[in-house]
Amino acid sequence: MEVIHKIGRRKTAVARVYVSEGKGNITVNSKDIKDYFPTATLQYKVNQPLALTDNEGNFDVKVNVHGGGSTGQAEAVRLAISRAMCELNEENRSVLKPEGLLTRDPRMVERKKFGQKKARKKFQFSKR
């Protein structure tokens, strides 16, 4: 099996994932997943597509991710791994699609507007 390369995005985070046959090691930016994503929630998000398709110990995953925060990065990695699992076996699509793991989340941060404190919040008006 050759190496499968896929890209996942979320907010401003971009993850490049390289999936190859192996023992189930996940490396993120040349660190172990437990070092890069310390919380169990983020580790669960990254492992979710592998767990749903019963491939947890079958593949080595090498990830390069940049931009955004830790949650955005974890969800970008999840999308990229899901896309790789679909390329491996088309039957995985029917497992991942209902869970919403193949949909790119389109929500982005709304920009700050001129004359306002934030995107929606206005400056306080005082009547003195």
Tab-separated table of C-alpha atoms in Angstrom:
chain	number	residue	atom	x	y	z
A	1	MET	CA	0.000	0.000	0.000
A	2	GLU	CA	1.320	3.439	-0.897
A	3	VAL	CA	1.060	6.484	1.357
A	4	ILE	CA	-2.289	8.301	1.195
A	5	HIS	CA	-2.114	12.099	1.455
A	6	LYS	CA	-5.206	14.129	2.387
A	7	ILE	CA	-5.913	17.676	3.587
A	8	GLY	CA	-8.457	18.790	6.182
A	9	ARG	CA	-9.412	22.325	7.181
A	10	ARG	CA	-11.330	23.933	10.058
A	11	LYS	CA	-11.492	27.691	10.765
A	12	THR	CA	-7.909	28.762	9.981
A	13	ALA	CA	-6.280	25.392	10.762
A	14	VAL	CA	-4.916	23.273	7.899
A	15	ALA	CA	-3.913	19.628	8.448
A	16	ARG	CA	-1.960	17.466	5.996
A	17	VAL	CA	-2.270	13.767	6.798
A	18	TYR	CA	-0.115	10.912	5.489
A	19	VAL	CA	-1.594	7.458	6.163
A	20	SER	CA	0.496	4.314	5.687
A	21	GLU	CA	0.337	0.729	6.928
A	22	GLY	CA	1.806	0.277	10.397
A	23	LYS	CA	1.170	-0.312	14.079
A	24	GLY	CA	-1.198	2.565	14.852
A	25	ASN	CA	1.276	5.352	15.696
A	26	ILE	CA	-0.099	8.876	15.294
A	27	THR	CA	2.516	11.631	15.022
A	28	VAL	CA	1.486	15.302	14.921
A	29	ASN	CA	4.196	17.819	13.917
A	30	SER	CA	6.845	15.169	14.801
A	31	LYS	CA	5.427	14.793	18.349
A	32	ASP	CA	3.330	11.961	19.753
A	33	ILE	CA	-0.428	12.647	19.748
A	34	LYS	CA	-0.524	12.557	23.578
A	35	ASP	CA	2.084	15.337	23.728
A	36	TYR	CA	0.576	17.531	21.011
A	37	PHE	CA	-3.097	17.130	22.042
A	38	PRO	CA	-2.889	16.692	25.850
A	39	THR	CA	-6.632	16.517	26.610
A	40	ALA	CA	-8.617	13.316	26.166
A	41	THR	CA	-11.331	15.182	24.214
A	42	LEU	CA	-8.943	16.307	21.482
A	43	GLN	CA	-7.324	12.850	21.289
A	44	TYR	CA	-10.806	11.311	20.945
A	45	LYS	CA	-11.650	13.703	18.085
A	46	VAL	CA	-8.487	12.721	16.200
A	47	ASN	CA	-9.036	8.972	16.777
A	48	GLN	CA	-12.775	9.025	15.982
A	49	PRO	CA	-12.589	8.128	12.240
A	50	LEU	CA	-10.123	5.296	12.949
A	51	ALA	CA	-12.292	3.910	15.759
A	52	LEU	CA	-15.523	4.033	13.733
A	53	THR	CA	-13.935	2.169	10.798
A	54	ASP	CA	-12.171	-0.410	13.073
A	55	ASN	CA	-8.696	0.636	11.869
A	56	GLU	CA	-7.160	1.841	15.163
A	57	GLY	CA	-4.070	-0.381	15.141
A	58	ASN	CA	-3.683	-0.870	11.395
A	59	PHE	CA	-2.236	2.411	10.118
A	60	ASP	CA	0.517	4.865	11.000
A	61	VAL	CA	-0.641	8.463	10.645
A	62	LYS	CA	1.809	11.333	10.182
A	63	VAL	CA	0.253	14.801	10.478
A	64	ASN	CA	1.516	18.301	9.681
A	65	VAL	CA	-0.874	20.914	11.038
A	66	HIS	CA	-0.635	24.695	11.352
A	67	GLY	CA	-2.870	27.681	12.048
A	68	GLY	CA	-5.822	28.092	14.361
A	69	GLY	CA	-6.172	26.819	17.908
A	70	SER	CA	-6.000	23.343	19.386
A	71	THR	CA	-9.682	22.449	18.799
A	72	GLY	CA	-9.623	23.698	15.204
A	73	GLN	CA	-6.444	21.743	14.554
A	74	ALA	CA	-7.897	18.545	16.051
A	75	GLU	CA	-11.031	18.852	13.917
A	76	ALA	CA	-8.959	19.560	10.796
A	77	VAL	CA	-6.953	16.390	11.470
A	78	ARG	CA	-10.201	14.445	12.000
A	79	LEU	CA	-11.550	15.572	8.609
A	80	ALA	CA	-8.310	14.657	6.830
A	81	ILE	CA	-8.173	11.179	8.426
A	82	SER	CA	-11.848	10.620	7.534
A	83	ARG	CA	-11.122	11.469	3.899
A	84	ALA	CA	-8.159	9.071	3.916
A	85	MET	CA	-10.318	6.260	5.353
A	86	CYS	CA	-12.818	6.787	2.515
A	87	GLU	CA	-10.072	6.505	-0.088
A	88	LEU	CA	-8.855	3.255	1.491
A	89	ASN	CA	-12.261	1.599	1.403
A	90	GLU	CA	-15.408	3.098	-0.127
A	91	GLU	CA	-17.560	1.218	2.430
A	92	ASN	CA	-16.129	3.444	5.199
A	93	ARG	CA	-18.068	6.337	3.679
A	94	SER	CA	-21.409	4.871	4.823
A	95	VAL	CA	-20.061	4.726	8.415
A	96	LEU	CA	-18.461	8.200	8.525
A	97	LYS	CA	-21.077	10.215	6.597
A	98	PRO	CA	-23.945	9.860	9.147
A	99	GLU	CA	-21.559	10.973	11.923
A	100	GLY	CA	-20.817	14.183	9.992
A	101	LEU	CA	-17.096	13.474	9.726
A	102	LEU	CA	-16.877	14.072	5.962
A	103	THR	CA	-18.409	17.565	6.041
A	104	ARG	CA	-16.108	20.569	6.195
A	105	ASP	CA	-17.446	22.905	8.902
A	106	PRO	CA	-17.941	26.235	7.060
A	107	ARG	CA	-18.176	28.442	10.169
A	108	MET	CA	-15.477	31.112	10.354
A	109	VAL	CA	-14.819	34.027	12.697
A	110	GLU	CA	-16.837	37.077	11.704
A	111	ARG	CA	-14.706	40.133	11.047
A	112	LYS	CA	-14.674	43.189	13.314
A	113	LYS	CA	-16.555	46.154	11.840
A	114	PHE	CA	-15.368	49.752	11.763
A	115	GLY	CA	-16.976	51.913	14.468
A	116	GLN	CA	-17.824	48.904	16.633
A	117	LYS	CA	-16.109	47.262	19.574
A	118	LYS	CA	-16.194	43.751	18.050
A	119	ALA	CA	-17.999	41.992	15.188
A	120	ARG	CA	-21.468	42.540	16.669
A	121	LYS	CA	-20.881	44.381	19.948
A	122	LYS	CA	-21.240	48.153	19.792
A	123	PHE	CA	-19.547	50.828	21.858
A	124	GLN	CA	-21.566	51.729	24.957
A	125	PHE	CA	-23.670	54.852	24.586
A	126	SER	CA	-23.761	57.170	27.600
A	127	LYS	CA	-26.301	59.998	27.872
A	128	ARG	CA	-24.565	62.355	30.374
